[in-house]
Structure formats: C-alpha cells, structure tokens
PDB file of N, CA and C in Angstrom:
ATOM      1  N   MET A   1     125.115  31.909 179.696  1.00  0.00           N
ATOM      2  CA  MET A   1     123.942  33.061 179.049  1.00  0.00           C
ATOM      3  C   MET A   1     122.502  31.996 178.795  1.00  0.00           C
ATOM      4  N   VAL A   2     121.730  32.770 180.033  1.00  0.00           N
ATOM      5  CA  VAL A   2     120.356  32.445 179.231  1.00  0.00           C
ATOM      6  C   VAL A   2     119.497  33.843 177.860  1.00  0.00           C
ATOM      7  N   ASN A   3     118.963  33.720 177.471  1.00  0.00           N
ATOM      8  CA  ASN A   3     117.712  34.037 176.180  1.00  0.00           C
ATOM      9  C   ASN A   3     116.051  33.559 176.189  1.00  0.00           C
ATOM     10  N   PHE A   4     116.040  34.025 177.224  1.00  0.00           N
ATOM     11  CA  PHE A   4     114.277  35.022 176.985  1.00  0.00           C
ATOM     12  C   PHE A   4     113.235  35.722 176.146  1.00  0.00           C
ATOM     13  N   SER A   5     112.610  34.470 175.496  1.00  0.00           N
ATOM     14  CA  SER A   5     112.055  35.073 174.792  1.00  0.00           C
ATOM     15  C   SER A   5     110.883  35.069 173.991  1.00  0.00           C
ATOM     16  N   LEU A   6     109.688  36.090 173.823  1.00  0.00           N
ATOM     17  CA  LEU A   6     108.160  36.511 174.148  1.00  0.00           C
ATOM     18  C   LEU A   6     107.137  36.749 172.302  1.00  0.00           C
ATOM     19  N   PRO A   7     107.233  35.726 171.911  1.00  0.00           N
ATOM     20  CA  PRO A   7     106.835  35.773 170.438  1.00  0.00           C
ATOM     21  C   PRO A   7     105.801  35.941 169.917  1.00  0.00           C
ATOM     22  N   TYR A   8     105.099  36.693 168.733  1.00  0.00           N
ATOM     23  CA  TYR A   8     104.209  36.545 168.403  1.00  0.00           C
ATOM     24  C   TYR A   8     103.539  35.709 168.141  1.00  0.00           C
ATOM     25  N   SER A   9     101.620  35.444 168.107  1.00  0.00           N
ATOM     26  CA  SER A   9     100.807  35.489 169.201  1.00  0.00           C
ATOM     27  C   SER A   9     101.082  33.931 167.601  1.00  0.00           C
ATOM     28  N   ASP A  10     100.928  35.184 165.837  1.00  0.00           N
ATOM     29  CA  ASP A  10     101.386  34.427 164.867  1.00  0.00           C
ATOM     30  C   ASP A  10     102.733  33.615 164.384  1.00  0.00           C
ATOM     31  N   GLY A  11     103.099  34.120 165.481  1.00  0.00           N
ATOM     32  CA  GLY A  11     104.492  33.276 164.978  1.00  0.00           C
ATOM     33  C   GLY A  11     106.006  33.571 164.703  1.00  0.00           C
ATOM     34  N   SER A  12     105.118  35.777 163.933  1.00  0.00           N
ATOM     35  CA  SER A  12     106.164  35.732 163.544  1.00  0.00           C
ATOM     36  C   SER A  12     107.408  36.605 162.707  1.00  0.00           C
ATOM     37  N   GLY A  13     107.638  36.933 163.503  1.00  0.00           N
ATOM     38  CA  GLY A  13     108.552  36.200 165.691  1.00  0.00           C
ATOM     39  C   GLY A  13     108.626  37.038 166.482  1.00  0.00           C
ATOM     40  N   GLU A  14     109.200  37.877 167.250  1.00  0.00           N
ATOM     41  CA  GLU A  14     109.584  38.269 168.226  1.00  0.00           C
ATOM     42  C   GLU A  14     108.959  38.694 169.387  1.00  0.00           C
ATOM     43  N   ARG A  15     108.455  40.003 169.993  1.00  0.00           N
ATOM     44  CA  ARG A  15     108.034  41.072 169.924  1.00  0.00           C
ATOM     45  C   ARG A  15     109.007  41.294 171.827  1.00  0.00           C
ATOM     46  N   LEU A  16     109.425  40.867 172.278  1.00  0.00           N
ATOM     47  CA  LEU A  16     110.233  41.175 173.094  1.00  0.00           C
ATOM     48  C   LEU A  16     111.540  40.211 173.439  1.00  0.00           C
ATOM     49  N   ASN A  17     112.915  40.550 173.433  1.00  0.00           N
ATOM     50  CA  ASN A  17     113.508  40.105 173.810  1.00  0.00           C
ATOM     51  C   ASN A  17     115.065  40.753 174.092  1.00  0.00           C
ATOM     52  N   VAL A  18     115.454  39.667 175.805  1.00  0.00           N
ATOM     53  CA  VAL A  18     115.763  39.501 176.804  1.00  0.00           C
ATOM     54  C   VAL A  18     117.085  38.743 177.198  1.00  0.00           C
ATOM     55  N   LEU A  19     118.203  38.610 176.968  1.00  0.00           N
ATOM     56  CA  LEU A  19     118.864  38.316 176.886  1.00  0.00           C
ATOM     57  C   LEU A  19     119.996  38.456 177.876  1.00  0.00           C
ATOM     58  N   TYR A  20     120.618  37.577 179.418  1.00  0.00           N
ATOM     59  CA  TYR A  20     121.938  37.976 180.108  1.00  0.00           C
ATOM     60  C   TYR A  20     122.947  36.598 179.818  1.00  0.00           C
ATOM     61  N   ASP A  21     123.886  37.011 180.041  1.00  0.00           N
ATOM     62  CA  ASP A  21     124.994  37.379 179.794  1.00  0.00           C
ATOM     63  C   ASP A  21     126.476  37.274 181.263  1.00  0.00           C
ATOM     64  N   SER A  22     126.453  36.496 181.789  1.00  0.00           N
ATOM     65  CA  SER A  22     127.217  36.601 182.931  1.00  0.00           C
ATOM     66  C   SER A  22     128.702  37.679 183.089  1.00  0.00           C
ATOM     67  N   ARG A  23     128.844  37.265 181.664  1.00  0.00           N
ATOM     68  CA  ARG A  23     130.429  37.933 181.396  1.00  0.00           C
ATOM     69  C   ARG A  23     129.875  39.116 180.597  1.00  0.00           C
ATOM     70  N   LYS A  24     128.941  39.625 180.373  1.00  0.00           N
ATOM     71  CA  LYS A  24     128.749  41.604 180.102  1.00  0.00           C
ATOM     72  C   LYS A  24     128.451  41.983 181.281  1.00  0.00           C
ATOM     73  N   GLU A  25     128.594  43.324 181.136  1.00  0.00           N
ATOM     74  CA  GLU A  25     128.734  43.713 182.255  1.00  0.00           C
ATOM     75  C   GLU A  25     126.960  44.146 182.043  1.00  0.00           C
ATOM     76  N   LYS A  26     126.401  45.161 180.771  1.00  0.00           N
ATOM     77  CA  LYS A  26     124.464  44.725 180.406  1.00  0.00           C
ATOM     78  C   LYS A  26     123.600  43.513 179.847  1.00  0.00           C
ATOM     79  N   ILE A  27     122.242  43.857 180.610  1.00  0.00           N
ATOM     80  CA  ILE A  27     121.677  43.009 180.203  1.00  0.00           C
ATOM     81  C   ILE A  27     120.978  43.849 178.985  1.00  0.00           C
ATOM     82  N   GLU A  28     120.381  43.205 177.768  1.00  0.00           N
ATOM     83  CA  GLU A  28     120.724  43.307 176.482  1.00  0.00           C
ATOM     84  C   GLU A  28     119.036  43.572 176.109  1.00  0.00           C
ATOM     85  N   ILE A  29     118.199  44.053 176.844  1.00  0.00           N
ATOM     86  CA  ILE A  29     117.236  44.050 175.276  1.00  0.00           C
ATOM     87  C   ILE A  29     116.634  44.029 174.344  1.00  0.00           C
ATOM     88  N   GLU A  30     115.876  43.714 173.656  1.00  0.00           N
ATOM     89  CA  GLU A  30     115.768  43.946 172.667  1.00  0.00           C
ATOM     90  C   GLU A  30     114.392  44.575 171.863  1.00  0.00           C
ATOM     91  N   SER A  31     114.815  45.244 171.209  1.00  0.00           N
ATOM     92  CA  SER A  31     113.057  45.779 170.399  1.00  0.00           C
ATOM     93  C   SER A  31     113.651  47.289 169.728  1.00  0.00           C
ATOM     94  N   ILE A  32     112.187  47.294 168.810  1.00  0.00           N
ATOM     95  CA  ILE A  32     112.820  48.522 167.076  1.00  0.00           C
ATOM     96  C   ILE A  32     113.604  49.659 168.156  1.00  0.00           C
ATOM     97  N   ASP A  33     112.574  50.453 168.536  1.00  0.00           N
ATOM     98  CA  ASP A  33     114.210  52.078 168.716  1.00  0.00           C
ATOM     99  C   ASP A  33     113.625  51.974 170.306  1.00  0.00           C
ATOM    100  N   LYS A  34     112.112  51.850 170.436  1.00  0.00           N
ATOM    101  CA  LYS A  34     112.375  51.578 172.437  1.00  0.00           C
ATOM    102  C   LYS A  34     111.424  50.985 172.645  1.00  0.00           C
ATOM    103  N   ILE A  35     111.287  51.008 174.710  1.00  0.00           N
ATOM    104  CA  ILE A  35     110.105  49.334 174.640  1.00  0.00           C
ATOM    105  C   ILE A  35     109.201  50.028 175.762  1.00  0.00           C
ATOM    106  N   SER A  36     108.130  49.312 175.001  1.00  0.00           N
ATOM    107  CA  SER A  36     106.390  49.808 175.171  1.00  0.00           C
ATOM    108  C   SER A  36     106.257  47.955 175.301  1.00  0.00           C
ATOM    109  N   ILE A  37     105.659  47.703 175.875  1.00  0.00           N
ATOM    110  CA  ILE A  37     105.495  46.659 176.336  1.00  0.00           C
ATOM    111  C   ILE A  37     104.019  46.629 176.508  1.00  0.00           C
ATOM    112  N   ALA A  38     103.566  45.784 176.031  1.00  0.00           N
ATOM    113  CA  ALA A  38     101.427  45.015 176.184  1.00  0.00           C
ATOM    114  C   ALA A  38     101.484  44.823 178.102  1.00  0.00           C
ATOM    115  N   LYS A  39     100.864  45.518 178.398  1.00  0.00           N
ATOM    116  CA  LYS A  39      99.870  45.103 179.318  1.00  0.00           C
ATOM    117  C   LYS A  39      99.815  43.944 180.314  1.00  0.00           C
ATOM    118  N   GLU A  40      99.527  42.983 178.698  1.00  0.00           N
ATOM    119  CA  GLU A  40      99.309  42.100 178.879  1.00  0.00           C
ATOM    120  C   GLU A  40     101.508  41.103 179.192  1.00  0.00           C
ATOM    121  N   ASP A  41     102.289  42.253 179.108  1.00  0.00           N
ATOM    122  CA  ASP A  41     103.186  41.352 178.613  1.00  0.00           C
ATOM    123  C   ASP A  41     104.062  41.566 179.632  1.00  0.00           C
ATOM    124  N   LEU A  42     103.027  42.164 181.017  1.00  0.00           N
ATOM    125  CA  LEU A  42     104.495  43.086 182.037  1.00  0.00           C
ATOM    126  C   LEU A  42     104.389  41.775 182.025  1.00  0.00           C
ATOM    127  N   GLU A  43     103.062  41.357 182.969  1.00  0.00           N
ATOM    128  CA  GLU A  43     103.650  39.878 184.209  1.00  0.00           C
ATOM    129  C   GLU A  43     104.822  39.049 183.495  1.00  0.00           C
ATOM    130  N   TRP A  44     104.749  38.856 182.457  1.00  0.00           N
ATOM    131  CA  TRP A  44     106.477  38.095 181.310  1.00  0.00           C
ATOM    132  C   TRP A  44     107.083  38.602 182.411  1.00  0.00           C
ATOM    133  N   LEU A  45     107.345  39.830 181.830  1.00  0.00           N
ATOM    134  CA  LEU A  45     108.537  40.713 181.222  1.00  0.00           C
ATOM    135  C   LEU A  45     109.368  40.399 182.957  1.00  0.00           C
ATOM    136  N   ILE A  46     107.997  41.496 184.151  1.00  0.00           N
ATOM    137  CA  ILE A  46     108.369  41.151 185.621  1.00  0.00           C
ATOM    138  C   ILE A  46     109.492  39.425 185.792  1.00  0.00           C
ATOM    139  N   ASP A  47     108.407  38.443 185.826  1.00  0.00           N
ATOM    140  CA  ASP A  47     108.817  36.820 185.747  1.00  0.00           C
ATOM    141  C   ASP A  47     110.170  37.309 185.856  1.00  0.00           C
ATOM    142  N   VAL A  48     110.541  37.263 183.775  1.00  0.00           N
ATOM    143  CA  VAL A  48     112.037  36.883 183.728  1.00  0.00           C
ATOM    144  C   VAL A  48     113.445  37.750 184.040  1.00  0.00           C
ATOM    145  N   LEU A  49     113.040  39.159 183.968  1.00  0.00           N
ATOM    146  CA  LEU A  49     113.027  39.928 185.051  1.00  0.00           C
ATOM    147  C   LEU A  49     114.460  38.818 186.580  1.00  0.00           C
ATOM    148  N   GLN A  50     113.168  38.308 186.634  1.00  0.00           N
ATOM    149  CA  GLN A  50     113.018  38.820 188.752  1.00  0.00           C
ATOM    150  C   GLN A  50     114.095  36.959 188.065  1.00  0.00           C
ATOM    151  N   ASP A  51     113.377  36.389 186.732  1.00  0.00           N
ATOM    152  CA  ASP A  51     114.974  35.210 186.591  1.00  0.00           C
ATOM    153  C   ASP A  51     116.926  35.693 186.736  1.00  0.00           C
ATOM    154  N   VAL A  52     116.714  36.595 186.260  1.00  0.00           N
ATOM    155  CA  VAL A  52     117.398  36.464 185.512  1.00  0.00           C
ATOM    156  C   VAL A  52     117.754  37.734 186.665  1.00  0.00           C
ATOM    157  N   LYS A  53     117.781  38.249 187.181  1.00  0.00           N
ATOM    158  CA  LYS A  53     117.908  38.982 188.547  1.00  0.00           C
ATOM    159  C   LYS A  53     118.861  36.782 189.715  1.00  0.00           C
ATOM    160  N   ARG A  54     116.827  36.411 189.349  1.00  0.00           N
ATOM    161  CA  ARG A  54     118.285  34.991 190.782  1.00  0.00           C
ATOM    162  C   ARG A  54     119.422  34.185 189.850  1.00  0.00           C
ATOM    163  N   LEU A  55     119.782  34.427 188.587  1.00  0.00           N
ATOM    164  CA  LEU A  55     120.543  33.213 187.236  1.00  0.00           C
ATOM    165  C   LEU A  55     122.045  34.159 187.647  1.00  0.00           C
ATOM    166  N   HIS A  56     121.953  35.867 188.004  1.00  0.00           N
ATOM    167  CA  HIS A  56     123.381  36.609 188.346  1.00  0.00           C
ATOM    168  C   HIS A  56     123.281  36.336 189.484  1.00  0.00           C
ATOM    169  N   LEU A  57     122.960  36.209 190.240  1.00  0.00           N
ATOM    170  CA  LEU A  57     122.780  36.215 192.359  1.00  0.00           C
ATOM    171  C   LEU A  57     123.151  34.655 192.348  1.00  0.00           C
ATOM    172  N   GLU A  58     122.366  34.145 191.753  1.00  0.00           N
ATOM    173  CA  GLU A  58     123.675  31.901 191.222  1.00  0.00           C
ATOM    174  C   GLU A  58     125.013  31.953 190.924  1.00  0.00           C
ATOM    175  N   THR A  59     125.180  32.923 189.762  1.00  0.00           N
ATOM    176  CA  THR A  59     126.663  33.606 189.504  1.00  0.00           C
ATOM    177  C   THR A  59     127.891  33.773 189.991  1.00  0.00           C
ATOM    178  N   LEU A  60     126.682  34.518 190.788  1.00  0.00           N
ATOM    179  CA  LEU A  60     127.974  35.444 192.208  1.00  0.00           C
ATOM    180  C   LEU A  60     128.850  34.185 193.125  1.00  0.00           C
ATOM    181  N   GLN A  61     128.071  33.361 193.304  1.00  0.00           N
ATOM    182  CA  GLN A  61     127.679  32.328 194.710  1.00  0.00           C
ATOM    183  C   GLN A  61     129.035  31.087 194.523  1.00  0.00           C
ATOM    184  N   PRO A  62     130.341  31.449 195.029  1.00  0.00           N
ATOM    185  CA  PRO A  62     130.573  29.873 194.912  1.00  0.00           C
ATOM    186  C   PRO A  62     130.046  27.902 195.198  1.00  0.00           C
ATOM    187  N   SER A  63     130.631  27.716 193.774  1.00  0.00           N
ATOM    188  CA  SER A  63     129.958  26.064 194.125  1.00  0.00           C
ATOM    189  C   SER A  63     130.207  25.550 194.546  1.00  0.00           C
ATOM    190  N   LYS A  64     128.798  25.402 195.459  1.00  0.00           N
ATOM    191  CA  LYS A  64     129.566  24.589 196.678  1.00  0.00           C
ATOM    192  C   LYS A  64     129.855  22.895 196.441  1.00  0.00           C
TER     193      LYS A  64
END
C-alpha cells in the first residue's frame, strides 16, 4: 500500500490524497466532493499517477 499526499503550504491539512493498495480494485483519490486540481498541482498529480501505474505493474510481475 502506498499513500501520496499533497499538503497545503501552511501545513494545515492535505489538498489531495492518492491511496494505492494492490489488494483493492480501485485507487482512492480523496477530496471534499469533487476533484478540482490547481494548475500548479497538475504536474505533481501526473507524476503520482505514473508512480501508481509503475507500482501496479511491478506487483503484476513475478519476483525474480
């Protein structure tokens, strides 16, 4: 299980949280009621989703 989070700059909480658990069928993206991402956070989210994809593919490959 891997958890990525993007905090507010003042440390008051998390703007966005992405949770990947290889045992679940869904990836959880938490926000209040809809996902609305600031333009400056888009690159971060893309990087996180690429990491999630890479981790998922690694879990599908047998260990050597």
